[in-house]
């Protein structure tokens, strides 16, 4: 049986027919909380749109909402937008998902937003401290009111024992961070393995080092 090494946080949505999934997450999600973030959450009722660009953001957002004692009912009138179907599926565990940007990049989200009426909108965009600024640039260029905040950090995770790469047939990189941290942990990218990347941004990060 083919053995697949999955480097992201949650392999449950990765389909590998006839394969054994070996989960070795090289990233750890570390939530942040400060007065700036809390103030952004406290203004939840003022936002017209809520934007999620990763499943990790969804998990952290709803955990923080719960920790702060803020009701999910405040989300009912808000238009919630997801990047891709996996992120949308995570949102649906907690709330409704209004729209899904099928192209799973920030550029895809911008392309979707360009099809929408954005007058009198106020976006809330919680995100990773490592996230790109394509959407923020779009908001600024088009004078769209928004509130963004970094709600978590993505840091390296190196838990013993390390998997024996000699037993692995395929490696799945889920984000540029997994590419970077895999290289830090294992020192090299094994080119004799099948290398799978989730999304074009991850593919670009891998291509730059092999």
JSON list of C-alpha atoms in Angstrom, two decimals:
[
{"chain": "A", "resi": 1, "resn": "UNK", "atom": "CA", "xyz": [0.00, 0.00, 0.00]},
{"chain": "A", "resi": 2, "resn": "UNK", "atom": "CA", "xyz": [1.22, 3.48, -0.90]},
{"chain": "A", "resi": 3, "resn": "UNK", "atom": "CA", "xyz": [2.23, 5.60, 2.08]},
{"chain": "A", "resi": 4, "resn": "UNK", "atom": "CA", "xyz": [1.39, 9.31, 2.01]},
{"chain": "A", "resi": 5, "resn": "UNK", "atom": "CA", "xyz": [3.00, 11.79, 4.41]},
{"chain": "A", "resi": 6, "resn": "UNK", "atom": "CA", "xyz": [0.60, 14.64, 5.15]},
{"chain": "A", "resi": 7, "resn": "UNK", "atom": "CA", "xyz": [2.27, 17.74, 6.62]},
{"chain": "A", "resi": 8, "resn": "UNK", "atom": "CA", "xyz": [-0.72, 19.99, 7.38]},
{"chain": "A", "resi": 9, "resn": "UNK", "atom": "CA", "xyz": [-2.91, 20.19, 10.47]},
{"chain": "A", "resi": 10, "resn": "UNK", "atom": "CA", "xyz": [-5.89, 18.09, 9.36]},
{"chain": "A", "resi": 11, "resn": "UNK", "atom": "CA", "xyz": [-5.74, 15.28, 6.76]},
{"chain": "A", "resi": 12, "resn": "UNK", "atom": "CA", "xyz": [-9.42, 14.36, 7.05]},
{"chain": "A", "resi": 13, "resn": "UNK", "atom": "CA", "xyz": [-10.36, 16.07, 3.76]},
{"chain": "A", "resi": 14, "resn": "UNK", "atom": "CA", "xyz": [-7.41, 14.72, 1.77]},
{"chain": "A", "resi": 15, "resn": "UNK", "atom": "CA", "xyz": [-8.42, 11.88, -0.50]},
{"chain": "A", "resi": 16, "resn": "UNK", "atom": "CA", "xyz": [-5.74, 9.33, -1.40]},
{"chain": "A", "resi": 17, "resn": "UNK", "atom": "CA", "xyz": [-7.37, 6.21, -2.82]},
{"chain": "A", "resi": 18, "resn": "UNK", "atom": "CA", "xyz": [-5.78, 2.99, -1.66]},
{"chain": "A", "resi": 19, "resn": "UNK", "atom": "CA", "xyz": [-3.16, 4.79, 0.43]},
{"chain": "A", "resi": 20, "resn": "UNK", "atom": "CA", "xyz": [-2.13, 4.90, 4.06]},
{"chain": "A", "resi": 21, "resn": "UNK", "atom": "CA", "xyz": [-2.07, 8.47, 5.37]},
{"chain": "A", "resi": 22, "resn": "UNK", "atom": "CA", "xyz": [0.76, 9.21, 7.79]},
{"chain": "A", "resi": 23, "resn": "UNK", "atom": "CA", "xyz": [0.03, 12.47, 9.57]},
{"chain": "A", "resi": 24, "resn": "UNK", "atom": "CA", "xyz": [3.10, 14.40, 10.65]},
{"chain": "A", "resi": 25, "resn": "UNK", "atom": "CA", "xyz": [2.16, 18.08, 11.04]},
{"chain": "A", "resi": 26, "resn": "UNK", "atom": "CA", "xyz": [5.21, 20.33, 10.69]},
{"chain": "A", "resi": 27, "resn": "UNK", "atom": "CA", "xyz": [3.19, 23.42, 11.62]},
{"chain": "A", "resi": 28, "resn": "UNK", "atom": "CA", "xyz": [1.53, 24.44, 14.85]},
{"chain": "A", "resi": 29, "resn": "UNK", "atom": "CA", "xyz": [-1.26, 27.01, 15.09]},
{"chain": "A", "resi": 30, "resn": "UNK", "atom": "CA", "xyz": [-0.77, 29.40, 18.01]},
{"chain": "A", "resi": 31, "resn": "UNK", "atom": "CA", "xyz": [-3.77, 31.69, 18.64]},
{"chain": "A", "resi": 32, "resn": "UNK", "atom": "CA", "xyz": [-3.21, 35.31, 19.60]},
{"chain": "A", "resi": 33, "resn": "UNK", "atom": "CA", "xyz": [-5.36, 37.44, 21.88]},
{"chain": "A", "resi": 34, "resn": "UNK", "atom": "CA", "xyz": [-4.87, 41.07, 22.75]},
{"chain": "A", "resi": 35, "resn": "UNK", "atom": "CA", "xyz": [-6.96, 44.21, 23.21]},
{"chain": "A", "resi": 36, "resn": "UNK", "atom": "CA", "xyz": [-6.86, 44.99, 19.46]},
{"chain": "A", "resi": 37, "resn": "UNK", "atom": "CA", "xyz": [-8.24, 41.56, 18.53]},
{"chain": "A", "resi": 38, "resn": "UNK", "atom": "CA", "xyz": [-10.84, 41.71, 21.29]},
{"chain": "A", "resi": 39, "resn": "UNK", "atom": "CA", "xyz": [-12.00, 45.13, 20.09]},
{"chain": "A", "resi": 40, "resn": "UNK", "atom": "CA", "xyz": [-12.38, 43.75, 16.54]},
{"chain": "A", "resi": 41, "resn": "UNK", "atom": "CA", "xyz": [-14.58, 40.91, 17.86]},
{"chain": "A", "resi": 42, "resn": "UNK", "atom": "CA", "xyz": [-16.62, 43.30, 19.96]},
{"chain": "A", "resi": 43, "resn": "UNK", "atom": "CA", "xyz": [-17.57, 45.17, 16.76]},
{"chain": "A", "resi": 44, "resn": "UNK", "atom": "CA", "xyz": [-18.92, 41.99, 15.14]},
{"chain": "A", "resi": 45, "resn": "UNK", "atom": "CA", "xyz": [-22.44, 43.38, 14.77]},
{"chain": "A", "resi": 46, "resn": "UNK", "atom": "CA", "xyz": [-21.11, 46.30, 12.67]},
{"chain": "A", "resi": 47, "resn": "UNK", "atom": "CA", "xyz": [-19.66, 44.14, 9.87]},
{"chain": "A", "resi": 48, "resn": "UNK", "atom": "CA", "xyz": [-21.57, 43.30, 6.70]},
{"chain": "A", "resi": 49, "resn": "UNK", "atom": "CA", "xyz": [-19.11, 40.65, 5.50]},
{"chain": "A", "resi": 50, "resn": "UNK", "atom": "CA", "xyz": [-16.83, 38.07, 7.12]},
{"chain": "A", "resi": 51, "resn": "UNK", "atom": "CA", "xyz": [-14.00, 36.60, 5.08]},
{"chain": "A", "resi": 52, "resn": "UNK", "atom": "CA", "xyz": [-12.17, 33.31, 5.76]},
{"chain": "A", "resi": 53, "resn": "UNK", "atom": "CA", "xyz": [-9.16, 32.26, 3.70]},
{"chain": "A", "resi": 54, "resn": "UNK", "atom": "CA", "xyz": [-8.16, 29.08, 5.58]},
{"chain": "A", "resi": 55, "resn": "UNK", "atom": "CA", "xyz": [-9.64, 26.31, 7.69]},
{"chain": "A", "resi": 56, "resn": "UNK", "atom": "CA", "xyz": [-7.23, 27.18, 10.53]},
{"chain": "A", "resi": 57, "resn": "UNK", "atom": "CA", "xyz": [-8.62, 30.70, 10.65]},
{"chain": "A", "resi": 58, "resn": "UNK", "atom": "CA", "xyz": [-12.13, 29.28, 10.95]},
{"chain": "A", "resi": 59, "resn": "UNK", "atom": "CA", "xyz": [-11.17, 27.06, 13.88]},
{"chain": "A", "resi": 60, "resn": "UNK", "atom": "CA", "xyz": [-9.34, 29.81, 15.75]},
{"chain": "A", "resi": 61, "resn": "UNK", "atom": "CA", "xyz": [-12.04, 32.41, 15.04]},
{"chain": "A", "resi": 62, "resn": "UNK", "atom": "CA", "xyz": [-14.89, 30.35, 16.48]},
{"chain": "A", "resi": 63, "resn": "UNK", "atom": "CA", "xyz": [-12.83, 29.21, 19.46]},
{"chain": "A", "resi": 64, "resn": "UNK", "atom": "CA", "xyz": [-12.00, 32.85, 20.27]},
{"chain": "A", "resi": 65, "resn": "UNK", "atom": "CA", "xyz": [-15.61, 33.85, 19.76]},
{"chain": "A", "resi": 66, "resn": "UNK", "atom": "CA", "xyz": [-16.57, 31.23, 22.34]},
{"chain": "A", "resi": 67, "resn": "UNK", "atom": "CA", "xyz": [-13.79, 32.23, 24.74]},
{"chain": "A", "resi": 68, "resn": "UNK", "atom": "CA", "xyz": [-14.96, 35.85, 24.63]},
{"chain": "A", "resi": 69, "resn": "UNK", "atom": "CA", "xyz": [-18.56, 34.85, 25.26]},
{"chain": "A", "resi": 70, "resn": "UNK", "atom": "CA", "xyz": [-19.77, 36.39, 21.98]},
{"chain": "A", "resi": 71, "resn": "UNK", "atom": "CA", "xyz": [-22.87, 34.76, 20.51]},
{"chain": "A", "resi": 72, "resn": "UNK", "atom": "CA", "xyz": [-22.71, 33.16, 17.07]},
{"chain": "A", "resi": 73, "resn": "UNK", "atom": "CA", "xyz": [-26.18, 34.58, 16.52]},
{"chain": "A", "resi": 74, "resn": "UNK", "atom": "CA", "xyz": [-24.52, 37.89, 15.65]},
{"chain": "A", "resi": 75, "resn": "UNK", "atom": "CA", "xyz": [-23.27, 36.22, 12.46]},
{"chain": "A", "resi": 76, "resn": "UNK", "atom": "CA", "xyz": [-26.75, 35.53, 11.10]},
{"chain": "A", "resi": 77, "resn": "UNK", "atom": "CA", "xyz": [-27.12, 38.76, 9.07]},
{"chain": "A", "resi": 78, "resn": "UNK", "atom": "CA", "xyz": [-23.46, 38.77, 7.97]},
{"chain": "A", "resi": 79, "resn": "UNK", "atom": "CA", "xyz": [-22.41, 37.58, 4.51]},
{"chain": "A", "resi": 80, "resn": "UNK", "atom": "CA", "xyz": [-19.73, 34.93, 5.10]},
{"chain": "A", "resi": 81, "resn": "UNK", "atom": "CA", "xyz": [-17.29, 34.18, 2.27]},
{"chain": "A", "resi": 82, "resn": "UNK", "atom": "CA", "xyz": [-14.94, 31.19, 2.13]},
{"chain": "A", "resi": 83, "resn": "UNK", "atom": "CA", "xyz": [-11.90, 30.46, 0.02]},
{"chain": "A", "resi": 84, "resn": "UNK", "atom": "CA", "xyz": [-12.54, 27.00, -1.44]},
{"chain": "A", "resi": 85, "resn": "UNK", "atom": "CA", "xyz": [-14.79, 24.13, -0.45]},
{"chain": "A", "resi": 86, "resn": "UNK", "atom": "CA", "xyz": [-12.69, 22.80, 2.44]},
{"chain": "A", "resi": 87, "resn": "UNK", "atom": "CA", "xyz": [-12.75, 26.15, 4.24]},
{"chain": "A", "resi": 88, "resn": "UNK", "atom": "CA", "xyz": [-16.49, 26.36, 3.53]},
{"chain": "A", "resi": 89, "resn": "UNK", "atom": "CA", "xyz": [-17.03, 22.92, 5.09]},
{"chain": "A", "resi": 90, "resn": "UNK", "atom": "CA", "xyz": [-15.31, 24.08, 8.28]},
{"chain": "A", "resi": 91, "resn": "UNK", "atom": "CA", "xyz": [-17.48, 27.21, 8.43]},
{"chain": "A", "resi": 92, "resn": "UNK", "atom": "CA", "xyz": [-20.63, 25.11, 8.09]},
{"chain": "A", "resi": 93, "resn": "UNK", "atom": "CA", "xyz": [-19.74, 23.28, 11.31]},
{"chain": "A", "resi": 94, "resn": "UNK", "atom": "CA", "xyz": [-20.41, 26.55, 13.15]},
{"chain": "A", "resi": 95, "resn": "UNK", "atom": "CA", "xyz": [-22.48, 28.90, 10.96]},
{"chain": "A", "resi": 96, "resn": "UNK", "atom": "CA", "xyz": [-23.77, 29.52, 7.45]},
{"chain": "A", "resi": 97, "resn": "UNK", "atom": "CA", "xyz": [-21.52, 30.06, 4.47]},
{"chain": "A", "resi": 98, "resn": "UNK", "atom": "CA", "xyz": [-22.94, 32.54, 1.96]},
{"chain": "A", "resi": 99, "resn": "UNK", "atom": "CA", "xyz": [-20.45, 32.26, -0.90]},
{"chain": "A", "resi": 100, "resn": "UNK", "atom": "CA", "xyz": [-17.41, 30.19, -1.89]},
{"chain": "A", "resi": 101, "resn": "UNK", "atom": "CA", "xyz": [-14.57, 31.56, -4.01]},
{"chain": "A", "resi": 102, "resn": "UNK", "atom": "CA", "xyz": [-13.71, 28.48, -6.06]},
{"chain": "A", "resi": 103, "resn": "UNK", "atom": "CA", "xyz": [-10.19, 29.59, -6.94]},
{"chain": "A", "resi": 104, "resn": "UNK", "atom": "CA", "xyz": [-8.34, 28.88, -3.70]},
{"chain": "A", "resi": 105, "resn": "UNK", "atom": "CA", "xyz": [-6.05, 31.91, -3.66]},
{"chain": "A", "resi": 106, "resn": "UNK", "atom": "CA", "xyz": [-6.42, 35.47, -2.44]},
{"chain": "A", "resi": 107, "resn": "UNK", "atom": "CA", "xyz": [-6.46, 36.47, -6.12]},
{"chain": "A", "resi": 108, "resn": "UNK", "atom": "CA", "xyz": [-9.46, 34.16, -6.52]},
{"chain": "A", "resi": 109, "resn": "UNK", "atom": "CA", "xyz": [-11.21, 35.88, -3.64]},
{"chain": "A", "resi": 110, "resn": "UNK", "atom": "CA", "xyz": [-10.55, 39.28, -5.21]},
{"chain": "A", "resi": 111, "resn": "UNK", "atom": "CA", "xyz": [-11.92, 38.03, -8.54]},
{"chain": "A", "resi": 112, "resn": "UNK", "atom": "CA", "xyz": [-15.06, 36.86, -6.75]},
{"chain": "A", "resi": 113, "resn": "UNK", "atom": "CA", "xyz": [-15.45, 40.16, -4.86]},
{"chain": "A", "resi": 114, "resn": "UNK", "atom": "CA", "xyz": [-15.26, 42.02, -8.18]},
{"chain": "A", "resi": 115, "resn": "UNK", "atom": "CA", "xyz": [-18.52, 40.30, -9.16]},
{"chain": "A", "resi": 116, "resn": "UNK", "atom": "CA", "xyz": [-20.30, 41.59, -6.05]},
{"chain": "A", "resi": 117, "resn": "UNK", "atom": "CA", "xyz": [-21.84, 44.91, -5.10]},
{"chain": "A", "resi": 118, "resn": "UNK", "atom": "CA", "xyz": [-19.44, 46.36, -2.53]},
{"chain": "A", "resi": 119, "resn": "UNK", "atom": "CA", "xyz": [-21.13, 49.66, -1.75]},
{"chain": "A", "resi": 120, "resn": "UNK", "atom": "CA", "xyz": [-21.64, 50.36, 1.94]},
{"chain": "A", "resi": 121, "resn": "UNK", "atom": "CA", "xyz": [-19.82, 47.20, 2.97]},
{"chain": "A", "resi": 122, "resn": "UNK", "atom": "CA", "xyz": [-17.66, 46.65, 6.04]},
{"chain": "A", "resi": 123, "resn": "UNK", "atom": "CA", "xyz": [-15.46, 43.55, 5.93]},
{"chain": "A", "resi": 124, "resn": "UNK", "atom": "CA", "xyz": [-13.99, 41.65, 8.87]},
{"chain": "A", "resi": 125, "resn": "UNK", "atom": "CA", "xyz": [-10.92, 39.69, 7.77]},
{"chain": "A", "resi": 126, "resn": "UNK", "atom": "CA", "xyz": [-9.33, 37.62, 10.56]},
{"chain": "A", "resi": 127, "resn": "UNK", "atom": "CA", "xyz": [-6.17, 35.91, 9.33]},
{"chain": "A", "resi": 128, "resn": "UNK", "atom": "CA", "xyz": [-2.76, 34.38, 9.96]},
{"chain": "A", "resi": 129, "resn": "UNK", "atom": "CA", "xyz": [0.23, 36.60, 10.67]},
{"chain": "A", "resi": 130, "resn": "UNK", "atom": "CA", "xyz": [1.87, 34.94, 7.63]},
{"chain": "A", "resi": 131, "resn": "UNK", "atom": "CA", "xyz": [-0.99, 35.61, 5.22]},
{"chain": "A", "resi": 132, "resn": "UNK", "atom": "CA", "xyz": [-0.40, 37.56, 2.03]},
{"chain": "A", "resi": 133, "resn": "UNK", "atom": "CA", "xyz": [-1.76, 41.08, 1.52]},
{"chain": "A", "resi": 134, "resn": "UNK", "atom": "CA", "xyz": [-3.51, 40.71, -1.86]},
{"chain": "A", "resi": 135, "resn": "UNK", "atom": "CA", "xyz": [-7.01, 41.15, -0.42]},
{"chain": "A", "resi": 136, "resn": "UNK", "atom": "CA", "xyz": [-5.91, 44.01, 1.85]},
{"chain": "A", "resi": 137, "resn": "UNK", "atom": "CA", "xyz": [-4.42, 45.74, -1.19]},
{"chain": "A", "resi": 138, "resn": "UNK", "atom": "CA", "xyz": [-7.72, 45.33, -3.03]},
{"chain": "A", "resi": 139, "resn": "UNK", "atom": "CA", "xyz": [-9.66, 46.84, -0.14]},
{"chain": "A", "resi": 140, "resn": "UNK", "atom": "CA", "xyz": [-7.33, 49.83, 0.09]},
{"chain": "A", "resi": 141, "resn": "UNK", "atom": "CA", "xyz": [-7.25, 50.44, -3.66]},
{"chain": "A", "resi": 142, "resn": "UNK", "atom": "CA", "xyz": [-11.04, 50.43, -3.86]},
{"chain": "A", "resi": 143, "resn": "UNK", "atom": "CA", "xyz": [-11.61, 52.36, -0.63]},
{"chain": "A", "resi": 144, "resn": "UNK", "atom": "CA", "xyz": [-13.58, 49.51, 0.94]},
{"chain": "A", "resi": 145, "resn": "UNK", "atom": "CA", "xyz": [-14.06, 49.70, 4.69]},
{"chain": "A", "resi": 146, "resn": "UNK", "atom": "CA", "xyz": [-12.43, 46.74, 6.42]},
{"chain": "A", "resi": 147, "resn": "UNK", "atom": "CA", "xyz": [-11.09, 45.47, 9.74]},
{"chain": "A", "resi": 148, "resn": "UNK", "atom": "CA", "xyz": [-8.34, 42.88, 9.63]},
{"chain": "A", "resi": 149, "resn": "UNK", "atom": "CA", "xyz": [-6.37, 41.34, 12.46]},
{"chain": "A", "resi": 150, "resn": "UNK", "atom": "CA", "xyz": [-3.82, 38.60, 12.92]},
{"chain": "A", "resi": 151, "resn": "UNK", "atom": "CA", "xyz": [-5.56, 36.06, 15.15]},
{"chain": "A", "resi": 152, "resn": "UNK", "atom": "CA", "xyz": [-2.86, 33.37, 15.08]},
{"chain": "A", "resi": 153, "resn": "UNK", "atom": "CA", "xyz": [0.75, 32.59, 14.29]},
{"chain": "A", "resi": 154, "resn": "UNK", "atom": "CA", "xyz": [2.01, 29.59, 12.35]},
{"chain": "A", "resi": 155, "resn": "UNK", "atom": "CA", "xyz": [5.17, 28.15, 13.90]},
{"chain": "A", "resi": 156, "resn": "UNK", "atom": "CA", "xyz": [7.35, 25.11, 13.29]},
{"chain": "A", "resi": 157, "resn": "UNK", "atom": "CA", "xyz": [6.51, 21.84, 15.02]},
{"chain": "A", "resi": 158, "resn": "UNK", "atom": "CA", "xyz": [9.09, 19.06, 15.28]},
{"chain": "A", "resi": 159, "resn": "UNK", "atom": "CA", "xyz": [7.79, 16.16, 17.32]},
{"chain": "A", "resi": 160, "resn": "UNK", "atom": "CA", "xyz": [9.81, 12.97, 17.75]},
{"chain": "A", "resi": 161, "resn": "UNK", "atom": "CA", "xyz": [10.00, 10.47, 16.30]},
{"chain": "A", "resi": 162, "resn": "UNK", "atom": "CA", "xyz": [10.51, 11.80, 12.79]},
{"chain": "A", "resi": 163, "resn": "UNK", "atom": "CA", "xyz": [8.90, 9.68, 10.08]},
{"chain": "A", "resi": 164, "resn": "UNK", "atom": "CA", "xyz": [11.31, 7.54, 8.06]},
{"chain": "A", "resi": 165, "resn": "UNK", "atom": "CA", "xyz": [11.20, 9.09, 4.61]},
{"chain": "A", "resi": 166, "resn": "UNK", "atom": "CA", "xyz": [12.54, 5.85, 3.18]},
{"chain": "A", "resi": 167, "resn": "UNK", "atom": "CA", "xyz": [9.11, 4.33, 3.80]},
{"chain": "A", "resi": 168, "resn": "UNK", "atom": "CA", "xyz": [7.21, 7.23, 2.21]},
{"chain": "A", "resi": 169, "resn": "UNK", "atom": "CA", "xyz": [5.96, 7.27, -1.39]},
{"chain": "A", "resi": 170, "resn": "UNK", "atom": "CA", "xyz": [4.22, 10.66, -1.49]},
{"chain": "A", "resi": 171, "resn": "UNK", "atom": "CA", "xyz": [4.50, 13.91, 0.49]},
{"chain": "A", "resi": 172, "resn": "UNK", "atom": "CA", "xyz": [1.64, 16.42, 0.72]},
{"chain": "A", "resi": 173, "resn": "UNK", "atom": "CA", "xyz": [2.48, 20.08, 1.31]},
{"chain": "A", "resi": 174, "resn": "UNK", "atom": "CA", "xyz": [-0.57, 22.10, 2.34]},
{"chain": "A", "resi": 175, "resn": "UNK", "atom": "CA", "xyz": [0.89, 25.62, 2.55]},
{"chain": "A", "resi": 176, "resn": "UNK", "atom": "CA", "xyz": [4.13, 27.55, 1.97]},
{"chain": "A", "resi": 177, "resn": "UNK", "atom": "CA", "xyz": [4.80, 27.15, 5.71]},
{"chain": "A", "resi": 178, "resn": "UNK", "atom": "CA", "xyz": [4.81, 23.37, 5.40]},
{"chain": "A", "resi": 179, "resn": "UNK", "atom": "CA", "xyz": [7.39, 23.65, 2.62]},
{"chain": "A", "resi": 180, "resn": "UNK", "atom": "CA", "xyz": [9.59, 25.93, 4.71]},
{"chain": "A", "resi": 181, "resn": "UNK", "atom": "CA", "xyz": [9.33, 23.91, 7.92]},
{"chain": "A", "resi": 182, "resn": "UNK", "atom": "CA", "xyz": [9.78, 20.53, 6.20]},
{"chain": "A", "resi": 183, "resn": "UNK", "atom": "CA", "xyz": [13.04, 21.83, 4.78]},
{"chain": "A", "resi": 184, "resn": "UNK", "atom": "CA", "xyz": [14.14, 23.04, 8.22]},
{"chain": "A", "resi": 185, "resn": "UNK", "atom": "CA", "xyz": [13.37, 19.67, 9.80]},
{"chain": "A", "resi": 186, "resn": "UNK", "atom": "CA", "xyz": [14.60, 17.29, 7.09]},
{"chain": "A", "resi": 187, "resn": "UNK", "atom": "CA", "xyz": [17.27, 19.56, 5.48]},
{"chain": "A", "resi": 188, "resn": "UNK", "atom": "CA", "xyz": [16.31, 18.64, 1.91]},
{"chain": "A", "resi": 189, "resn": "UNK", "atom": "CA", "xyz": [13.30, 17.95, -0.30]},
{"chain": "A", "resi": 190, "resn": "UNK", "atom": "CA", "xyz": [13.42, 14.28, -1.41]},
{"chain": "A", "resi": 191, "resn": "UNK", "atom": "CA", "xyz": [13.03, 14.46, -5.18]},
{"chain": "A", "resi": 192, "resn": "UNK", "atom": "CA", "xyz": [12.58, 10.69, -5.48]},
{"chain": "A", "resi": 193, "resn": "UNK", "atom": "CA", "xyz": [9.14, 11.04, -3.86]},
{"chain": "A", "resi": 194, "resn": "UNK", "atom": "CA", "xyz": [5.91, 12.19, -5.42]},
{"chain": "A", "resi": 195, "resn": "UNK", "atom": "CA", "xyz": [5.47, 15.76, -4.20]},
{"chain": "A", "resi": 196, "resn": "UNK", "atom": "CA", "xyz": [1.90, 17.04, -3.96]},
{"chain": "A", "resi": 197, "resn": "UNK", "atom": "CA", "xyz": [1.01, 20.67, -3.23]},
{"chain": "A", "resi": 198, "resn": "UNK", "atom": "CA", "xyz": [-2.35, 22.10, -2.23]},
{"chain": "A", "resi": 199, "resn": "UNK", "atom": "CA", "xyz": [-2.95, 25.26, -4.24]},
{"chain": "A", "resi": 200, "resn": "UNK", "atom": "CA", "xyz": [-0.80, 27.35, -6.59]},
{"chain": "A", "resi": 201, "resn": "UNK", "atom": "CA", "xyz": [0.85, 29.43, -3.85]},
{"chain": "A", "resi": 202, "resn": "UNK", "atom": "CA", "xyz": [2.17, 26.29, -2.18]},
{"chain": "A", "resi": 203, "resn": "UNK", "atom": "CA", "xyz": [3.32, 24.99, -5.57]},
{"chain": "A", "resi": 204, "resn": "UNK", "atom": "CA", "xyz": [5.21, 28.24, -6.17]},
{"chain": "A", "resi": 205, "resn": "UNK", "atom": "CA", "xyz": [6.91, 27.98, -2.76]},
{"chain": "A", "resi": 206, "resn": "UNK", "atom": "CA", "xyz": [8.03, 24.42, -3.49]},
{"chain": "A", "resi": 207, "resn": "UNK", "atom": "CA", "xyz": [9.18, 25.23, -7.02]},
{"chain": "A", "resi": 208, "resn": "UNK", "atom": "CA", "xyz": [11.44, 27.97, -5.70]},
{"chain": "A", "resi": 209, "resn": "UNK", "atom": "CA", "xyz": [13.55, 25.51, -3.67]},
{"chain": "A", "resi": 210, "resn": "UNK", "atom": "CA", "xyz": [13.74, 22.41, -5.88]}
]
